[in-house]
Coordinates of C-alpha atoms in Angstrom, one line a residue:
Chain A
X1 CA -3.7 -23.0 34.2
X2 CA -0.1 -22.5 34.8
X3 CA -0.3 -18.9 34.9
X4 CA -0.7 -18.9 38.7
X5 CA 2.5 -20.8 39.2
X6 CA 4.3 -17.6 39.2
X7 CA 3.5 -16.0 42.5
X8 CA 2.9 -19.6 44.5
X9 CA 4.2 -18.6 47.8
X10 CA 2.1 -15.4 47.9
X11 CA -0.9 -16.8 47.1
X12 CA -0.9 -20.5 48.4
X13 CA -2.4 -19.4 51.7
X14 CA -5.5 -17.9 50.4
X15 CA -6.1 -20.8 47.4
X16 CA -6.4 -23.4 50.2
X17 CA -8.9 -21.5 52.4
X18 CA -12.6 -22.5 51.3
X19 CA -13.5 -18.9 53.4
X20 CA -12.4 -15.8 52.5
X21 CA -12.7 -14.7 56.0
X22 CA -10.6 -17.3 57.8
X23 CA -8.0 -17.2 55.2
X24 CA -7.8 -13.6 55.4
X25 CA -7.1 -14.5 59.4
X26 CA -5.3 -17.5 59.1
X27 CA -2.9 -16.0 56.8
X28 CA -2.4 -13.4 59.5
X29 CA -2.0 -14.7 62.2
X30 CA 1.0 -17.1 60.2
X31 CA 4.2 -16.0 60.4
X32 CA 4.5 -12.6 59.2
X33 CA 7.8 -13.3 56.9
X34 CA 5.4 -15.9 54.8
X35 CA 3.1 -13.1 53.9
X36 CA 6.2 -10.8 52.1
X37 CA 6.5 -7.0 51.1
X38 CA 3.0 -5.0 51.1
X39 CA 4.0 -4.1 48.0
X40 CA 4.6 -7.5 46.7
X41 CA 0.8 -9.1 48.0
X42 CA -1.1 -5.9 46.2
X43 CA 0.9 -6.7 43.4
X44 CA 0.1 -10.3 43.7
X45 CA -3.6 -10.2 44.4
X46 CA -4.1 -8.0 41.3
X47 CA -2.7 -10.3 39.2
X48 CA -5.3 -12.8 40.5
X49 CA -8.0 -10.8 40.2
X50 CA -6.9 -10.4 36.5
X51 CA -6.5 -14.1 35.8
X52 CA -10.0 -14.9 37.7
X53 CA -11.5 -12.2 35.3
X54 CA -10.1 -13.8 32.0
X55 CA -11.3 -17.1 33.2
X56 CA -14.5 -15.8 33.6
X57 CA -14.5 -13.6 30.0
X58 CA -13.8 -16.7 28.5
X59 CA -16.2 -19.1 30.6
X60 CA -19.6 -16.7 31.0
X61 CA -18.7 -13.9 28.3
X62 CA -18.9 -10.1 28.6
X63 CA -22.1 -9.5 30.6
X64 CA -22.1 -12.1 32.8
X65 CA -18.8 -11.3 34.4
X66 CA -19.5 -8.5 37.0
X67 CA -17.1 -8.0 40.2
X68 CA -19.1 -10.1 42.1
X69 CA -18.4 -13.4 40.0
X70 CA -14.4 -12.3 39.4
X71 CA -14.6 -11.6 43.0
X72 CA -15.6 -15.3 44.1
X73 CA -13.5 -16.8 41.2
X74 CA -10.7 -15.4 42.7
X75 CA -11.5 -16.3 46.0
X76 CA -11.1 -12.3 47.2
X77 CA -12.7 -10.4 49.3
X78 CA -15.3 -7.2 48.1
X79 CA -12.8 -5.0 49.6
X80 CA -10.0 -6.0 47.9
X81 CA -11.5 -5.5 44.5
X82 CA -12.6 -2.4 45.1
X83 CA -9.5 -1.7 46.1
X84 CA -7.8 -2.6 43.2
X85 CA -10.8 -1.7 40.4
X86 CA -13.6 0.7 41.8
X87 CA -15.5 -0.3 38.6
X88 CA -15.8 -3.0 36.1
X89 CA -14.1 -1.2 33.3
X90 CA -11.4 -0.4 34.9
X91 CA -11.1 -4.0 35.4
X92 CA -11.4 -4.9 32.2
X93 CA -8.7 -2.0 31.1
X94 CA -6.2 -3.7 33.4
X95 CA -7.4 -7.3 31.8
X96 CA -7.0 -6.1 28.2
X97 CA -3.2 -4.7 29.4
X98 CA -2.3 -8.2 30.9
X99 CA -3.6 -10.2 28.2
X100 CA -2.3 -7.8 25.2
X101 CA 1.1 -8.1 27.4
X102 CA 0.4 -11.8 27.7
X103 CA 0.2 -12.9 24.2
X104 CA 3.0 -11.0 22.7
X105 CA 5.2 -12.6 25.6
X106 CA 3.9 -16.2 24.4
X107 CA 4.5 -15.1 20.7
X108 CA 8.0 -14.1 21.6
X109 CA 8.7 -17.3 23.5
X110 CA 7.7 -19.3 20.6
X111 CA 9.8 -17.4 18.5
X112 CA 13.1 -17.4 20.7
X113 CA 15.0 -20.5 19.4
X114 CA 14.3 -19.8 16.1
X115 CA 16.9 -18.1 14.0
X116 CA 16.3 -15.4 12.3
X117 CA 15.1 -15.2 8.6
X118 CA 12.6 -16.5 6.2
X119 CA 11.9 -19.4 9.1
X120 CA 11.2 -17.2 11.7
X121 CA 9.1 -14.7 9.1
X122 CA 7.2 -18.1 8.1
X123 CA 6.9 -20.0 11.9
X124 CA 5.3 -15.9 13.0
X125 CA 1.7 -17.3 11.9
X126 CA 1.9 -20.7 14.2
X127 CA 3.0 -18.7 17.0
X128 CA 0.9 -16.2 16.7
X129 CA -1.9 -18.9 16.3
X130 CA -0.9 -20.4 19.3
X131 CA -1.2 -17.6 21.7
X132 CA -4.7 -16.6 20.0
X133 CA -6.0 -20.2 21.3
X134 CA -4.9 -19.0 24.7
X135 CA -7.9 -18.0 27.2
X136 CA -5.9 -14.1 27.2
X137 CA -6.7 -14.1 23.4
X138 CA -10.3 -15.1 24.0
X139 CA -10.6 -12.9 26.8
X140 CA -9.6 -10.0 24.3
X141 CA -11.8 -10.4 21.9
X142 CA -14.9 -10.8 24.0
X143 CA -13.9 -7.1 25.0
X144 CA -13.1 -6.2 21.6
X145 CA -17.0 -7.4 21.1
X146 CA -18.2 -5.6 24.1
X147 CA -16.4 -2.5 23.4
X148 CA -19.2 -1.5 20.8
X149 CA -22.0 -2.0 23.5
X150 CA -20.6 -0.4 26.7
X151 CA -19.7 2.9 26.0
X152 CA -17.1 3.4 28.8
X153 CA -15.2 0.3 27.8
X154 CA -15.5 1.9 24.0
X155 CA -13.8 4.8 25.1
X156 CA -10.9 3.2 26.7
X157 CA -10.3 0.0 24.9
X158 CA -8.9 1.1 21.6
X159 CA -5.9 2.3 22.8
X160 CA -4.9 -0.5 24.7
X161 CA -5.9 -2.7 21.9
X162 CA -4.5 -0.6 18.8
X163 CA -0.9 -0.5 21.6
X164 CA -0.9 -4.5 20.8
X165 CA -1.9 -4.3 17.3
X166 CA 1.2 -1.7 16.9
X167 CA 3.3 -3.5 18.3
X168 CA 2.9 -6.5 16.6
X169 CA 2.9 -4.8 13.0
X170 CA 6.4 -4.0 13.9
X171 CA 7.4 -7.4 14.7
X172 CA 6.1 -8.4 11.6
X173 CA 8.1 -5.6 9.3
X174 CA 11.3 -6.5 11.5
X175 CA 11.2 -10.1 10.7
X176 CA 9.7 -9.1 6.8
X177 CA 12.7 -7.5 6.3
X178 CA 15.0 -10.1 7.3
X179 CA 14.1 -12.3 4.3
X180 CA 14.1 -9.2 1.6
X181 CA 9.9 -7.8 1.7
X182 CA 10.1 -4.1 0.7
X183 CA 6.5 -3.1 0.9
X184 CA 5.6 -2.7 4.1
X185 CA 1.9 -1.8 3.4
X186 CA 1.6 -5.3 1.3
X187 CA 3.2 -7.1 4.4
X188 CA 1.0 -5.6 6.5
X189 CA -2.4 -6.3 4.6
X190 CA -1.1 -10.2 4.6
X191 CA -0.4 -9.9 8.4
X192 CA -4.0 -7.9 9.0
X193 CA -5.6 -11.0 6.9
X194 CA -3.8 -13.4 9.0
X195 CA -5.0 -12.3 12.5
X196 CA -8.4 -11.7 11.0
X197 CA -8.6 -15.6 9.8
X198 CA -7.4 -16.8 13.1
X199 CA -9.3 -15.0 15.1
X200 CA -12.4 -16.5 12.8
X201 CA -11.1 -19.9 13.5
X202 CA -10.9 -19.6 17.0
X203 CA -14.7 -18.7 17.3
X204 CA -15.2 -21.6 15.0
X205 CA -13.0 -23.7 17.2
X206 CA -15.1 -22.6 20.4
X207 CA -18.5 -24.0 18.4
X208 CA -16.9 -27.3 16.9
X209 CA -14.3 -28.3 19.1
X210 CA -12.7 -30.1 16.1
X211 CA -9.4 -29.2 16.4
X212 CA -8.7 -31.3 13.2
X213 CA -10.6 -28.8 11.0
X214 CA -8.8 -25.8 12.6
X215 CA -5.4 -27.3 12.2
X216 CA -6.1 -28.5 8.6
X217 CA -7.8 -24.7 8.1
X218 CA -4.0 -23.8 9.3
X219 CA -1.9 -25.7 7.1
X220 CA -4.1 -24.1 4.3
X221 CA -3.4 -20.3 6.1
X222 CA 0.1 -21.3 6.3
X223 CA 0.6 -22.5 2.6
X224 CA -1.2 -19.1 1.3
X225 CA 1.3 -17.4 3.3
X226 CA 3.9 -19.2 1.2
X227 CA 2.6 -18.3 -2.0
X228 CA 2.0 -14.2 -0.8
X229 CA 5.4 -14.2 1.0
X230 CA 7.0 -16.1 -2.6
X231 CA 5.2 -13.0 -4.9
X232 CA 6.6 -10.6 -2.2
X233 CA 10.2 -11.7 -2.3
X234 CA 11.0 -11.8 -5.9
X235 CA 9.0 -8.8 -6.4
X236 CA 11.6 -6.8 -4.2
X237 CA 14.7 -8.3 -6.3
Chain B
X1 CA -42.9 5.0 12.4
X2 CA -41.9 7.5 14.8
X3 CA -41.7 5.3 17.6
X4 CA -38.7 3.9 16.1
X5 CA -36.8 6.4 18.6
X6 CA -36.2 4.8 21.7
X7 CA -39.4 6.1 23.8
X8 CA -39.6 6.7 27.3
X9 CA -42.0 3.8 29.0
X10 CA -44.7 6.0 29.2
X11 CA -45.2 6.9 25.8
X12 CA -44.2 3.1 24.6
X13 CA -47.3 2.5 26.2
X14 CA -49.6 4.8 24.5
X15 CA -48.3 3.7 21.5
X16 CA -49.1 0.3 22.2
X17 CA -52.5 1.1 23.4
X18 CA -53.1 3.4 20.1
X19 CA -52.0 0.8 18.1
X20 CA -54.3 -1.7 19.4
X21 CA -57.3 0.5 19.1
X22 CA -56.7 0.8 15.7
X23 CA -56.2 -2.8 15.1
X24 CA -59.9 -3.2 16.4
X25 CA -61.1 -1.4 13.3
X26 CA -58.3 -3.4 11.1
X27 CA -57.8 -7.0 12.2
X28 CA -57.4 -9.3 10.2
X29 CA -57.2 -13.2 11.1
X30 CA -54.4 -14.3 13.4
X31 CA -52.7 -15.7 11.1
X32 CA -52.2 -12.4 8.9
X33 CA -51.6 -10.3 12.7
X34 CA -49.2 -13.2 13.7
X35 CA -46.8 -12.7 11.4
X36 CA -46.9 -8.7 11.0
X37 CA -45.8 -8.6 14.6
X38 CA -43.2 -11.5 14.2
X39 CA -41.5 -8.6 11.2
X40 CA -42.0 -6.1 12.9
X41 CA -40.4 -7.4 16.0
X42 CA -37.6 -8.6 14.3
X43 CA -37.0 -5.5 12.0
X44 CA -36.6 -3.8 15.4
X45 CA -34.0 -6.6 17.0
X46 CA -31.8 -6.1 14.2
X47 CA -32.0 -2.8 14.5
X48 CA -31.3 -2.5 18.3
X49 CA -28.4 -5.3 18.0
X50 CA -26.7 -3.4 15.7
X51 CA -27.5 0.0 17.7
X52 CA -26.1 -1.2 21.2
X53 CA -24.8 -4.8 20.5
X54 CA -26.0 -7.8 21.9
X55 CA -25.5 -7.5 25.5
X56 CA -27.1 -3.8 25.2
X57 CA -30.5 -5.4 23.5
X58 CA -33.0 -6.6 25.9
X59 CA -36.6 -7.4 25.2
X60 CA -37.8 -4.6 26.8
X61 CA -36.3 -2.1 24.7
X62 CA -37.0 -4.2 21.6
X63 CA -40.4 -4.0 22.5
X64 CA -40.8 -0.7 22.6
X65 CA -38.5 -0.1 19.3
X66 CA -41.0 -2.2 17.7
X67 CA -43.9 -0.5 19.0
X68 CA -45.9 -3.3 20.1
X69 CA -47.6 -5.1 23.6
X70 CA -45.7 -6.7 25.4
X71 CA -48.2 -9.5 25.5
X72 CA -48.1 -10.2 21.8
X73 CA -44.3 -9.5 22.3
X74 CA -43.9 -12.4 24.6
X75 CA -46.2 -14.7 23.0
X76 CA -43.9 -14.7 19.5
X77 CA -41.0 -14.4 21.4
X78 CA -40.5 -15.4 25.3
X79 CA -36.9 -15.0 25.6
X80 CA -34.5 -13.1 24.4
X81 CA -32.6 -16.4 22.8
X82 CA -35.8 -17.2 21.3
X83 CA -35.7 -13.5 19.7
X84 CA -32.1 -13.8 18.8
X85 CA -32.4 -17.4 17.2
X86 CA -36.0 -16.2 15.0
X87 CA -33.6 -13.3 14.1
X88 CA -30.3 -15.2 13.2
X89 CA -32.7 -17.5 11.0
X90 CA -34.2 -14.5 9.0
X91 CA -30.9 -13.0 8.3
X92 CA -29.6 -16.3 6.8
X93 CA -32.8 -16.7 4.7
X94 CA -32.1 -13.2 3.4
X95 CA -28.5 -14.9 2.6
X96 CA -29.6 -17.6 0.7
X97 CA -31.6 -15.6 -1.1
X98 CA -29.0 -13.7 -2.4
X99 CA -27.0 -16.7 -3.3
X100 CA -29.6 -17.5 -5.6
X101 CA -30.0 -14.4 -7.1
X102 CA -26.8 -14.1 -7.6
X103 CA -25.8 -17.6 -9.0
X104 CA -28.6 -17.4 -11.5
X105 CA -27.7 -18.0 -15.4
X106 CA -23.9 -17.7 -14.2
X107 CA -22.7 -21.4 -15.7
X108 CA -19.4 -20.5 -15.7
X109 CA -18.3 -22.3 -12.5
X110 CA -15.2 -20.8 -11.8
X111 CA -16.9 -17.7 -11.4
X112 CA -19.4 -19.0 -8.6
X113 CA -16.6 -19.3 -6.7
X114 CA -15.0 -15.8 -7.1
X115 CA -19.4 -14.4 -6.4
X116 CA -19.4 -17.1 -3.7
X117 CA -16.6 -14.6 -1.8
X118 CA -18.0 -11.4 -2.9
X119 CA -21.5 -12.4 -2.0
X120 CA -20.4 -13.8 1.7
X121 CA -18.6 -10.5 2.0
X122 CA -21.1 -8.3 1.3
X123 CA -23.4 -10.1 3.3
X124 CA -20.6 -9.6 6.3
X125 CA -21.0 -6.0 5.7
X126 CA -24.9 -6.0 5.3
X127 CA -26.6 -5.3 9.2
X128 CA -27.8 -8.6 9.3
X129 CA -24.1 -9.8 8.6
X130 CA -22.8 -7.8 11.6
X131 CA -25.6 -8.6 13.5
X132 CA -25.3 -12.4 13.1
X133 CA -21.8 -11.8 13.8
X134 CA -22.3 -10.2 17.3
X135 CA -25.3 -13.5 17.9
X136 CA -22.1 -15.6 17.2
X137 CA -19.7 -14.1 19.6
X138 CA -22.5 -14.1 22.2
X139 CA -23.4 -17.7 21.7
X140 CA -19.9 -18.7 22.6
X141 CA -20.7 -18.2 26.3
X142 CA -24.3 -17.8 26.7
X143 CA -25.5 -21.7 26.8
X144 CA -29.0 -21.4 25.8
X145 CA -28.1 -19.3 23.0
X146 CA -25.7 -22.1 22.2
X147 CA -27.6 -24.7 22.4
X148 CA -30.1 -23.8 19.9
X149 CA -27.7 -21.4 17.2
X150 CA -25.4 -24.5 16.8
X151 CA -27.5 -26.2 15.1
X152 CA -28.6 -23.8 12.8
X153 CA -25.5 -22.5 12.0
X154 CA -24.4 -26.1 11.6
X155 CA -27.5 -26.5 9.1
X156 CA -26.3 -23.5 7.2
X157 CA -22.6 -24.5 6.6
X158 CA -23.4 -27.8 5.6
X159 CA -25.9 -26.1 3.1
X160 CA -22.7 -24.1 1.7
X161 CA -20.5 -27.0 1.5
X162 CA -22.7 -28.9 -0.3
X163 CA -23.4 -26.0 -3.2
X164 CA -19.8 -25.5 -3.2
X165 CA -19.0 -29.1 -4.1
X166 CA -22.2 -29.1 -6.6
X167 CA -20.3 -26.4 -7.9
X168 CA -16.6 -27.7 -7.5
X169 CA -17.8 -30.9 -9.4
X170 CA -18.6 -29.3 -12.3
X171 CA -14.9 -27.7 -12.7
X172 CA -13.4 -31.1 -12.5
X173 CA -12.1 -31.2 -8.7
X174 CA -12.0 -34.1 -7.2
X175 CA -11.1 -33.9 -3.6
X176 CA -13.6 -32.6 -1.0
X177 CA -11.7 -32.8 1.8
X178 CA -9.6 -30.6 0.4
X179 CA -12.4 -28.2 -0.5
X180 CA -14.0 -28.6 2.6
X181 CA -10.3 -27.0 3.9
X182 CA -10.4 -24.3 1.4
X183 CA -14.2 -23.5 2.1
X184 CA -13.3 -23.5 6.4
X185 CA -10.4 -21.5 5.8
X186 CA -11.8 -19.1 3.6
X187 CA -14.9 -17.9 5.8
X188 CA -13.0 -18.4 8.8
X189 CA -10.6 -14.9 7.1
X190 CA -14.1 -13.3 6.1
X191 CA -16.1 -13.8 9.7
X192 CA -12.7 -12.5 11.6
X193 CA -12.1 -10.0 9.0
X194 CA -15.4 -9.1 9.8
X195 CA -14.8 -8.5 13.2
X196 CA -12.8 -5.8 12.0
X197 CA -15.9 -3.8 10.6
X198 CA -17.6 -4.0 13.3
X199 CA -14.8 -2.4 15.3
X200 CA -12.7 -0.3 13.1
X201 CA -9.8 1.0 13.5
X202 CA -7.0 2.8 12.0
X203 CA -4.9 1.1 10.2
X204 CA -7.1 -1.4 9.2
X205 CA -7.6 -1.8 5.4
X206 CA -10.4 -4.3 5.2
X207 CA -11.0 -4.4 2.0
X208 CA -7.6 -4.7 0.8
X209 CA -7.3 -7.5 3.1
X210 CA -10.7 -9.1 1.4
X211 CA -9.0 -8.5 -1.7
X212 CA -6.1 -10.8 -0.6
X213 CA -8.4 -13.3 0.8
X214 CA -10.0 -13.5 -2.6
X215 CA -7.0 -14.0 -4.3
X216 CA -5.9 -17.2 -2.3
X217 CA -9.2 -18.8 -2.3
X218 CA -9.3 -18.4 -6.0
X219 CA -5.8 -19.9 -6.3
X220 CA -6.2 -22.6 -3.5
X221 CA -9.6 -23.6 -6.1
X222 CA -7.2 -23.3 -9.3
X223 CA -4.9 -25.7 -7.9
X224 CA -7.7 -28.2 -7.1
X225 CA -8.7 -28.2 -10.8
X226 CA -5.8 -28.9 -11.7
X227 CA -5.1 -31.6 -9.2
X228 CA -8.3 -33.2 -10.3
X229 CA -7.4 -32.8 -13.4
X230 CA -3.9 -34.6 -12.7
X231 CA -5.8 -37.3 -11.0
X232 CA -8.0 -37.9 -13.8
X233 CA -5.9 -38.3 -16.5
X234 CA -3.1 -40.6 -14.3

């Protein structure tokens, strides 16, 4: 994953090390300029704590990914963890943050050379389709899943993900507007649908693998959106 | 029953022990116990999925929901994938079966399709449909679950496919691939729509949604009658 390409000189040192221990050392006793600001390693450790729990969300599911396993994914130590997420919710909290942040980043980078108007409006559904294939997107909704059996995570979830949800209902209005949509509830109903049937072909994609399907699924979503968006347009005129 | 309420192990157990005493007096042949069990068990598991979700089920406490040994618990079921598999396979008996009801003496094909939606909707929003649901998400990263839903759920959308085509052949379309697109796409909007019931949320207008999702399908099928049609006559 090119995710942990961003912070390479922080965390080189430790990725190398087999032991926790004698990287921990090693890293100390190298120069102490190579190891950067304190504030900097917490910063970067908790991001690979993060990444190591997505990987496992998306490789052993929900229950199966206690600190323990995150903690020898990422190649930490027990202490640093703890330090960072007493508790496995809290974990997951911070995981549902990152990957929420994560996937309206890669929406918006999809979206960035494209000009504004009824191509952006139409291109919104492959983007958004893109990121949703994206271990982050996974990682979400095994937690949306989990949310209903772990009653802490229940409690603290929904905010983070209704934040995303929010957010990206008023991407969608933006863009609707562009191209001439005046009813914002109808918009939003097509865009609601259009997660919804994404996020039902990605768990299909996970049991078939057959990426043909999906895509040919797609070009279906992505015609329906033509007709709905069509109705939409020269009902505003 | 009242030891539907989750009961403390102590009680589960003079349950269990009452109920066996009385099945002294009322056994039948295995082959009539058997099976009571196998329901009862099962009522239970659906019951306890839909309670705490998948992760939060565990044999244990189905057991006890059920109100049976753990002995004949075990020897139906021996793992919790065994459980969740015997459970996934009732709920999409009960499916089929309302397909049938459903389809009977309608011979207005078109129309099958428009039921085929409602029916696979309400079924979503049925407890079996949600439970089934959270089996799905599960299976995705429990291997042995995997291994054996797969196929089953395999054997059940091949099942749909092929009464949609019976159905699709009779309105004059032509192209399955294309219906096999239309019939992916389709469920794929009602199982993640779905998701949404099980975790609502403000708003989050499902239905109008499902309303939407009807409205395409019906139109993606009116457009391959009439492509058939085209076909046909060229």
């Amino acid at each position: 994953m090119g995710a942990g390409a961003d912070v390479p000189d922080l965390t080189k040192g430790h990725v190398r090390m087999p032991a926790k221990r004698v990287a921990k050392r090693k890293s100390e006793a190298a120069a102490p300029a190579v190891r950067g600001p304190h504030a900097e390693r917490t910063a970067a450790m908790r991001k690979r704590l993060i990444e190591a729990g997505i990987e496992c969300l998306t490789e052993f599911g929900y229950g199966a990914t206690t600190l323990q396993v995150v903690t020898d994914k990422a190649g930490a130590s027990r202490g640093a963890i703890l330090h960072h997420f007493p508790n496995k919710v809290d974990l997951m909290i911070a995981i549902a943050e990152y990957a929420a942040g994560k996937q309206n980043r890669h929406v918006a980078r999809l979206l960035a050379d494209t000009e504004p108007g009824m191509d952006r409006f139409l291109k919104l559904t492959m983007a958004t389709w893109e990121a949703m294939q994206q271990p982050a997107a996974i990682a979400l909704l095994e937690l949306m899943v989990a949310s209903r059996s772990d009653e802490e995570l229940g409690a603290r979830f929904p905010a983070v993900i209704e934040a995303l949800e929010n957010q990206q209902r008023e991407d969608v209005w933006e863009v609707a507007q562009t191209v001439g949509i005046t009813d914002r509830a109808e918009v939003e109903t097509m865009s609601w649908l259009h997660t919804a049937a994404m996020r039902g072909l990605v768990i299909e994609l996970m049991f078939s693998k057959d990426r043909r399907k999906a895509s040919a699924a797609m070009a279906l979503l992505r015609r329906y959106k033509g007709w709905i968006t069509g109705e939409m347009v020269t009902k505003s005129f | 029953m009242k030891t539907r309420r989750l009961a403390p192990a102590k009680s589960a157990r003079t349950v269990a022990t009452k109920a066996k005493a009385k099945r002294k007096v009322l056994r039948g042949s295995y082959a009539i116990i058997g099976p009571a069990t196998r329901s009862k068990i099962l009522d239970a598991a659906l019951k306890c999925v839909l309670k705490y979700g998948y992760q939060g089920t565990t044999t244990l406490l189905v057991q006890r929901m059920a109100g049976v040994s753990r002995g004949s618990f075990l020897n139906q079921f021996p793992t919790k994938a065994d459980l969740m598999v015997a459970l996934s396979e009732s709920i999409i008996k009960e499916r089929s079966q309302a397909y049938i009801d459903t389809y009977r003496g309608v011979t207005d094909y078109r129309r099958r399709f428009e039921l085929m939606m409602d029916i696979m909707w309400d079924q979503f929003k049925r407890p079996g449909g949600l439970v089934r649901l959270e089996i799905t998400v599960a299976a995705i990263s429990d291997p042995e679950l995997k291994k054996r839903f797969e196929p089953q759920n395999a054997a059940m959308d091949e099942e749909l496919r092929e009464q949609t085509w019976l159905a699709a052949i009779q309105i004059g379309i032509s192209d399955r691939t294309a219906l096999d697109h239309v019939v992916t796409q389709s469920m794929a909007s009602l199982r993640g729509l779905a998701i949404d019931l099980l975790y609502p949320r403000p708003g989050c207008d499902t239905e109008a949604a499902f309303v939407l999702i009807k409205k395409t399908h019906m139109e993606a099928v009116d457009r391959l009658v009439k492509a058939g049609r085209a076909k046909r006559s060229a």
